């Protein structure tokens, strides 16, 4: 296999599957630096999730919106611990399932369920607009939540938006994300980006972008970080929802045509090996 990335350094910010992405890029000759920008936590007190799950099993809603692949898999894992996984899948099989993007769709279909619709992007606004167009006043809709929305993410709270449309919304709180407790690796990564010691930085989620922006801001590094991304350091994102916080700040971003990890790795190779 050729090594078109020899002499190139790529920064990775993902927590999940970072090793997989690193391996794909290292095989093409890249030097990898990695610092997870976020840490995904399961709910410390899962009594709320258990109660919501029991409600889904006993009385399946008309529509279920699955927001993230990791969240859906975590929900099923929790249900398995309670001996409810099969009952939950049966209940979901009697609902209309909306997937908020390809990763959620992949997780759904991995269980044998089928989603009826998914937006081209992972945008909550698109889901809201789609359901608004068909009319959901009075409809019973369960929404799997997807963590925390920060000041950097130009998106909506889908559950709030659907409630405003008149829907009866059942929130499904599956997980949350936090910035890493040990900020040293992230600060070192920011320094390498600012000093142009990396050729590209990859992002696989909007929260990872938001976390890096927040860490830069808290440490008086934000202007220098943004300048690097507007200059020689390429910001490569897995898809348009991930890039949205940077797009809003006027940072040029690029992404593969498909929001997949393999596509992202191939795209990085194409971008950095271009003359």
mmCIF file of C-alpha atoms in Angstrom:
data_model
loop_
_atom_site.group_PDB
_atom_site.id
_atom_site.type_symbol
_atom_site.label_atom_id
_atom_site.label_comp_id
_atom_site.label_asym_id
_atom_site.label_seq_id
_atom_site.Cartn_x
_atom_site.Cartn_y
_atom_site.Cartn_z
ATOM 1 C CA UNK A 1 0.000 0.000 0.000
ATOM 2 C CA UNK A 2 1.293 3.463 -0.865
ATOM 3 C CA UNK A 3 1.975 5.954 1.909
ATOM 4 C CA UNK A 4 0.835 9.340 0.573
ATOM 5 C CA UNK A 5 0.702 10.847 4.077
ATOM 6 C CA UNK A 6 4.376 10.392 4.906
ATOM 7 C CA UNK A 7 5.536 13.619 6.547
ATOM 8 C CA UNK A 8 1.961 14.649 7.420
ATOM 9 C CA UNK A 9 0.605 14.919 10.979
ATOM 10 C CA UNK A 10 -3.091 14.504 11.680
ATOM 11 C CA UNK A 11 -4.756 15.401 14.983
ATOM 12 C CA UNK A 12 -7.646 13.240 16.177
ATOM 13 C CA UNK A 13 -10.232 14.493 18.683
ATOM 14 C CA UNK A 14 -12.584 11.495 18.847
ATOM 15 C CA UNK A 15 -13.076 9.366 21.929
ATOM 16 C CA UNK A 16 -14.834 6.416 20.313
ATOM 17 C CA UNK A 17 -13.130 4.572 17.447
ATOM 18 C CA UNK A 18 -10.104 6.868 17.518
ATOM 19 C CA UNK A 19 -7.774 3.856 17.362
ATOM 20 C CA UNK A 20 -9.569 2.620 14.259
ATOM 21 C CA UNK A 21 -9.224 5.977 12.506
ATOM 22 C CA UNK A 22 -5.596 6.277 13.595
ATOM 23 C CA UNK A 23 -4.777 2.846 12.171
ATOM 24 C CA UNK A 24 -6.330 3.696 8.797
ATOM 25 C CA UNK A 25 -4.289 6.898 8.555
ATOM 26 C CA UNK A 26 -1.048 5.423 9.890
ATOM 27 C CA UNK A 27 -1.219 2.757 7.189
ATOM 28 C CA UNK A 28 -1.007 5.588 4.673
ATOM 29 C CA UNK A 29 2.055 7.034 6.398
ATOM 30 C CA UNK A 30 0.529 9.697 8.667
ATOM 31 C CA UNK A 31 1.870 10.659 12.062
ATOM 32 C CA UNK A 32 -1.016 10.768 14.550
ATOM 33 C CA UNK A 33 -1.538 12.909 17.627
ATOM 34 C CA UNK A 34 -4.644 12.210 19.668
ATOM 35 C CA UNK A 35 -6.505 13.809 22.536
ATOM 36 C CA UNK A 36 -10.148 12.963 23.153
ATOM 37 C CA UNK A 37 -12.079 16.247 23.249
ATOM 38 C CA UNK A 38 -15.066 14.793 25.097
ATOM 39 C CA UNK A 39 -15.883 11.949 27.411
ATOM 40 C CA UNK A 40 -19.282 10.306 27.032
ATOM 41 C CA UNK A 41 -20.866 9.249 30.304
ATOM 42 C CA UNK A 42 -23.849 6.973 30.839
ATOM 43 C CA UNK A 43 -26.462 8.393 33.153
ATOM 44 C CA UNK A 44 -25.265 8.129 36.749
ATOM 45 C CA UNK A 45 -28.858 7.642 37.891
ATOM 46 C CA UNK A 46 -30.635 5.597 35.254
ATOM 47 C CA UNK A 47 -33.969 5.428 37.064
ATOM 48 C CA UNK A 48 -35.379 8.067 34.707
ATOM 49 C CA UNK A 49 -34.271 6.083 31.666
ATOM 50 C CA UNK A 50 -35.694 2.857 33.104
ATOM 51 C CA UNK A 51 -39.022 4.532 33.782
ATOM 52 C CA UNK A 52 -39.114 5.990 30.262
ATOM 53 C CA UNK A 53 -38.259 2.592 28.788
ATOM 54 C CA UNK A 54 -41.021 0.871 30.752
ATOM 55 C CA UNK A 55 -43.411 3.481 29.375
ATOM 56 C CA UNK A 56 -42.310 2.762 25.797
ATOM 57 C CA UNK A 57 -42.780 -0.978 26.295
ATOM 58 C CA UNK A 58 -46.192 -0.628 27.923
ATOM 59 C CA UNK A 59 -47.491 2.019 25.540
ATOM 60 C CA UNK A 60 -45.437 2.449 22.356
ATOM 61 C CA UNK A 61 -45.569 6.020 21.024
ATOM 62 C CA UNK A 62 -46.654 6.916 17.521
ATOM 63 C CA UNK A 63 -43.156 8.110 16.578
ATOM 64 C CA UNK A 64 -39.684 7.545 18.028
ATOM 65 C CA UNK A 65 -36.785 9.795 17.042
ATOM 66 C CA UNK A 66 -33.367 8.171 17.469
ATOM 67 C CA UNK A 67 -30.799 10.956 17.645
ATOM 68 C CA UNK A 68 -27.470 9.126 17.864
ATOM 69 C CA UNK A 69 -26.077 5.695 17.202
ATOM 70 C CA UNK A 70 -24.128 5.584 20.461
ATOM 71 C CA UNK A 71 -27.203 6.689 22.387
ATOM 72 C CA UNK A 72 -29.434 4.046 20.822
ATOM 73 C CA UNK A 73 -26.919 1.275 21.487
ATOM 74 C CA UNK A 74 -26.499 2.512 25.065
ATOM 75 C CA UNK A 75 -30.265 2.472 25.529
ATOM 76 C CA UNK A 76 -30.461 -1.130 24.328
ATOM 77 C CA UNK A 77 -27.562 -2.121 26.588
ATOM 78 C CA UNK A 78 -29.339 -0.606 29.583
ATOM 79 C CA UNK A 79 -32.574 -2.348 28.614
ATOM 80 C CA UNK A 80 -30.666 -5.640 28.403
ATOM 81 C CA UNK A 81 -29.425 -5.132 31.971
ATOM 82 C CA UNK A 82 -33.046 -4.788 33.078
ATOM 83 C CA UNK A 83 -34.155 -7.826 31.050
ATOM 84 C CA UNK A 84 -36.186 -5.573 28.751
ATOM 85 C CA UNK A 85 -34.184 -5.484 25.507
ATOM 86 C CA UNK A 86 -36.435 -7.798 23.505
ATOM 87 C CA UNK A 87 -39.569 -6.105 24.821
ATOM 88 C CA UNK A 88 -38.151 -2.700 23.878
ATOM 89 C CA UNK A 89 -37.284 -3.825 20.352
ATOM 90 C CA UNK A 90 -40.772 -5.308 19.959
ATOM 91 C CA UNK A 91 -42.337 -2.041 21.095
ATOM 92 C CA UNK A 92 -40.146 -0.003 18.738
ATOM 93 C CA UNK A 93 -41.212 -2.326 15.935
ATOM 94 C CA UNK A 94 -44.745 -0.984 16.399
ATOM 95 C CA UNK A 95 -43.711 2.671 16.050
ATOM 96 C CA UNK A 96 -42.656 4.939 13.220
ATOM 97 C CA UNK A 97 -38.912 5.388 13.655
ATOM 98 C CA UNK A 98 -37.117 8.549 12.554
ATOM 99 C CA UNK A 99 -33.294 8.469 12.477
ATOM 100 C CA UNK A 100 -31.429 11.747 12.932
ATOM 101 C CA UNK A 101 -28.682 10.886 10.483
ATOM 102 C CA UNK A 102 -26.687 7.954 9.124
ATOM 103 C CA UNK A 103 -25.043 6.857 12.377
ATOM 104 C CA UNK A 104 -28.405 6.597 14.113
ATOM 105 C CA UNK A 105 -29.823 4.805 11.046
ATOM 106 C CA UNK A 106 -26.972 2.291 11.091
ATOM 107 C CA UNK A 107 -27.553 1.498 14.766
ATOM 108 C CA UNK A 108 -31.293 1.057 14.188
ATOM 109 C CA UNK A 109 -30.855 -1.236 11.208
ATOM 110 C CA UNK A 110 -28.217 -3.218 13.056
ATOM 111 C CA UNK A 111 -31.003 -4.487 15.320
ATOM 112 C CA UNK A 112 -33.237 -5.520 12.428
ATOM 113 C CA UNK A 113 -35.536 -2.505 12.846
ATOM 114 C CA UNK A 114 -36.195 -0.099 9.978
ATOM 115 C CA UNK A 115 -36.407 3.657 10.102
ATOM 116 C CA UNK A 116 -38.946 5.299 7.826
ATOM 117 C CA UNK A 117 -37.055 8.551 7.246
ATOM 118 C CA UNK A 118 -33.740 10.236 7.939
ATOM 119 C CA UNK A 119 -32.456 13.689 6.957
ATOM 120 C CA UNK A 120 -29.573 14.052 4.559
ATOM 121 C CA UNK A 121 -27.624 15.640 7.408
ATOM 122 C CA UNK A 122 -27.791 15.010 11.147
ATOM 123 C CA UNK A 123 -29.624 18.278 11.725
ATOM 124 C CA UNK A 124 -32.335 18.339 14.368
ATOM 125 C CA UNK A 125 -33.897 21.253 12.488
ATOM 126 C CA UNK A 126 -34.491 19.023 9.468
ATOM 127 C CA UNK A 127 -36.251 16.461 11.649
ATOM 128 C CA UNK A 128 -38.399 19.168 13.200
ATOM 129 C CA UNK A 129 -39.260 20.628 9.787
ATOM 130 C CA UNK A 130 -40.141 17.191 8.399
ATOM 131 C CA UNK A 131 -42.501 16.413 11.272
ATOM 132 C CA UNK A 132 -43.942 19.930 11.229
ATOM 133 C CA UNK A 133 -44.797 19.498 7.552
ATOM 134 C CA UNK A 134 -46.869 16.397 8.253
ATOM 135 C CA UNK A 135 -48.445 17.895 11.381
ATOM 136 C CA UNK A 136 -47.749 16.420 14.804
ATOM 137 C CA UNK A 137 -50.127 18.340 17.047
ATOM 138 C CA UNK A 138 -51.313 15.885 19.671
ATOM 139 C CA UNK A 139 -48.970 13.140 18.450
ATOM 140 C CA UNK A 140 -47.172 10.969 20.990
ATOM 141 C CA UNK A 141 -43.445 11.228 20.164
ATOM 142 C CA UNK A 142 -40.472 9.782 22.053
ATOM 143 C CA UNK A 143 -37.148 11.562 21.486
ATOM 144 C CA UNK A 144 -33.830 10.001 22.421
ATOM 145 C CA UNK A 145 -31.844 12.934 23.734
ATOM 146 C CA UNK A 146 -28.251 13.470 22.645
ATOM 147 C CA UNK A 147 -26.369 15.114 25.464
ATOM 148 C CA UNK A 148 -25.732 18.793 25.992
ATOM 149 C CA UNK A 149 -26.110 21.619 23.495
ATOM 150 C CA UNK A 150 -23.483 24.320 24.027
ATOM 151 C CA UNK A 151 -23.038 27.953 23.052
ATOM 152 C CA UNK A 152 -21.075 26.837 19.983
ATOM 153 C CA UNK A 153 -23.669 24.589 18.392
ATOM 154 C CA UNK A 154 -26.159 26.358 16.086
ATOM 155 C CA UNK A 155 -28.870 23.757 16.591
ATOM 156 C CA UNK A 156 -32.187 23.326 18.327
ATOM 157 C CA UNK A 157 -33.478 21.268 21.218
ATOM 158 C CA UNK A 158 -35.575 18.839 19.219
ATOM 159 C CA UNK A 159 -37.792 17.823 22.116
ATOM 160 C CA UNK A 160 -38.591 21.489 22.829
ATOM 161 C CA UNK A 161 -39.251 22.189 19.141
ATOM 162 C CA UNK A 162 -41.673 19.274 18.854
ATOM 163 C CA UNK A 163 -43.439 20.310 22.043
ATOM 164 C CA UNK A 164 -43.921 23.775 20.545
ATOM 165 C CA UNK A 165 -45.533 22.080 17.526
ATOM 166 C CA UNK A 166 -48.119 20.586 19.869
ATOM 167 C CA UNK A 167 -46.691 17.097 20.179
ATOM 168 C CA UNK A 168 -46.722 15.163 23.426
ATOM 169 C CA UNK A 169 -42.990 14.491 23.835
ATOM 170 C CA UNK A 170 -41.452 11.733 25.909
ATOM 171 C CA UNK A 171 -37.725 12.466 26.399
ATOM 172 C CA UNK A 172 -35.392 9.464 26.553
ATOM 173 C CA UNK A 173 -32.236 10.573 28.449
ATOM 174 C CA UNK A 174 -29.507 8.099 27.524
ATOM 175 C CA UNK A 175 -26.150 9.768 28.106
ATOM 176 C CA UNK A 176 -24.341 13.050 28.491
ATOM 177 C CA UNK A 177 -20.888 14.252 27.574
ATOM 178 C CA UNK A 178 -18.340 16.237 29.547
ATOM 179 C CA UNK A 179 -15.030 17.858 28.752
ATOM 180 C CA UNK A 180 -12.116 15.695 29.880
ATOM 181 C CA UNK A 181 -11.260 16.087 33.551
ATOM 182 C CA UNK A 182 -7.557 16.137 32.653
ATOM 183 C CA UNK A 183 -7.249 19.054 30.246
ATOM 184 C CA UNK A 184 -3.478 18.688 29.718
ATOM 185 C CA UNK A 185 -3.681 16.475 26.579
ATOM 186 C CA UNK A 186 -6.260 18.809 25.026
ATOM 187 C CA UNK A 187 -4.138 21.877 25.809
ATOM 188 C CA UNK A 188 -1.118 20.174 24.260
ATOM 189 C CA UNK A 189 -3.187 19.382 21.171
ATOM 190 C CA UNK A 190 -4.322 23.008 20.948
ATOM 191 C CA UNK A 191 -0.705 24.155 21.184
ATOM 192 C CA UNK A 192 0.320 21.851 18.348
ATOM 193 C CA UNK A 193 -2.518 23.186 16.188
ATOM 194 C CA UNK A 194 -1.722 26.810 17.005
ATOM 195 C CA UNK A 195 1.977 26.263 16.293
ATOM 196 C CA UNK A 196 1.101 24.594 12.958
ATOM 197 C CA UNK A 197 2.730 21.333 13.999
ATOM 198 C CA UNK A 198 -0.222 19.410 12.567
ATOM 199 C CA UNK A 199 -1.473 19.518 8.995
ATOM 200 C CA UNK A 200 -5.084 18.690 9.783
ATOM 201 C CA UNK A 201 -7.414 18.158 12.718
ATOM 202 C CA UNK A 202 -10.334 15.746 12.405
ATOM 203 C CA UNK A 203 -13.683 15.970 14.163
ATOM 204 C CA UNK A 204 -16.351 13.283 14.339
ATOM 205 C CA UNK A 205 -18.964 15.116 16.455
ATOM 206 C CA UNK A 206 -20.177 18.653 17.102
ATOM 207 C CA UNK A 207 -19.649 18.241 20.877
ATOM 208 C CA UNK A 208 -15.955 17.518 20.230
ATOM 209 C CA UNK A 209 -15.699 20.761 18.267
ATOM 210 C CA UNK A 210 -17.552 22.620 21.026
ATOM 211 C CA UNK A 211 -15.312 21.158 23.704
ATOM 212 C CA UNK A 212 -12.126 22.201 21.907
ATOM 213 C CA UNK A 213 -13.520 25.704 21.334
ATOM 214 C CA UNK A 214 -14.481 25.994 25.015
ATOM 215 C CA UNK A 215 -11.084 24.781 26.192
ATOM 216 C CA UNK A 216 -9.366 27.248 23.858
ATOM 217 C CA UNK A 217 -11.578 30.082 25.092
ATOM 218 C CA UNK A 218 -10.996 29.242 28.772
ATOM 219 C CA UNK A 219 -7.232 29.310 28.225
ATOM 220 C CA UNK A 220 -7.020 32.490 26.098
ATOM 221 C CA UNK A 221 -6.152 30.431 23.028
ATOM 222 C CA UNK A 222 -9.339 30.854 21.005
ATOM 223 C CA UNK A 223 -8.177 33.544 18.575
ATOM 224 C CA UNK A 224 -4.926 31.721 17.847
ATOM 225 C CA UNK A 225 -6.766 28.407 17.445
ATOM 226 C CA UNK A 226 -9.257 29.873 14.978
ATOM 227 C CA UNK A 227 -6.448 31.634 13.095
ATOM 228 C CA UNK A 228 -4.645 28.313 12.649
ATOM 229 C CA UNK A 229 -7.797 26.661 11.309
ATOM 230 C CA UNK A 230 -8.346 29.581 8.949
ATOM 231 C CA UNK A 231 -4.748 29.246 7.828
ATOM 232 C CA UNK A 232 -2.518 26.243 7.251
ATOM 233 C CA UNK A 233 -4.291 23.672 9.459
ATOM 234 C CA UNK A 234 -7.186 21.924 7.717
ATOM 235 C CA UNK A 235 -10.360 21.340 9.746
ATOM 236 C CA UNK A 236 -11.808 18.078 8.417
ATOM 237 C CA UNK A 237 -15.197 17.007 9.759
ATOM 238 C CA UNK A 238 -17.212 13.838 9.313
ATOM 239 C CA UNK A 239 -20.317 15.776 8.234
ATOM 240 C CA UNK A 240 -22.180 19.103 8.196
ATOM 241 C CA UNK A 241 -23.627 18.895 11.719
ATOM 242 C CA UNK A 242 -20.127 18.303 13.090
ATOM 243 C CA UNK A 243 -18.766 21.250 11.120
ATOM 244 C CA UNK A 244 -21.613 23.622 12.080
ATOM 245 C CA UNK A 245 -19.896 25.242 15.110
ATOM 246 C CA UNK A 246 -16.825 26.032 12.987
ATOM 247 C CA UNK A 247 -18.909 27.145 10.003
ATOM 248 C CA UNK A 248 -20.685 29.645 12.278
ATOM 249 C CA UNK A 249 -17.294 31.103 13.220
ATOM 250 C CA UNK A 250 -16.175 31.509 9.614
ATOM 251 C CA UNK A 251 -13.693 28.643 9.727
ATOM 252 C CA UNK A 252 -13.315 26.809 6.402
ATOM 253 C CA UNK A 253 -14.158 23.131 6.783
ATOM 254 C CA UNK A 254 -14.262 20.147 4.460
ATOM 255 C CA UNK A 255 -15.878 16.730 4.694
ATOM 256 C CA UNK A 256 -16.432 13.494 2.788
ATOM 257 C CA UNK A 257 -19.647 12.907 0.864
ATOM 258 C CA UNK A 258 -20.666 10.163 3.305
ATOM 259 C CA UNK A 259 -20.591 10.548 7.079
ATOM 260 C CA UNK A 260 -18.645 7.365 7.721
ATOM 261 C CA UNK A 261 -15.330 6.787 9.467
ATOM 262 C CA UNK A 262 -13.844 4.989 6.478
ATOM 263 C CA UNK A 263 -14.968 7.800 4.189
ATOM 264 C CA UNK A 264 -13.396 10.324 6.553
ATOM 265 C CA UNK A 265 -10.052 8.503 6.490
ATOM 266 C CA UNK A 266 -10.100 8.300 2.694
ATOM 267 C CA UNK A 267 -10.992 11.988 2.494
ATOM 268 C CA UNK A 268 -8.103 12.969 4.781
ATOM 269 C CA UNK A 269 -5.746 11.055 2.494
ATOM 270 C CA UNK A 270 -7.153 12.816 -0.572
ATOM 271 C CA UNK A 271 -6.977 16.262 1.010
ATOM 272 C CA UNK A 272 -3.476 16.014 2.409
ATOM 273 C CA UNK A 273 -1.907 14.216 -0.534
ATOM 274 C CA UNK A 274 -3.237 16.703 -3.084
ATOM 275 C CA UNK A 275 -0.531 18.874 -4.619
#
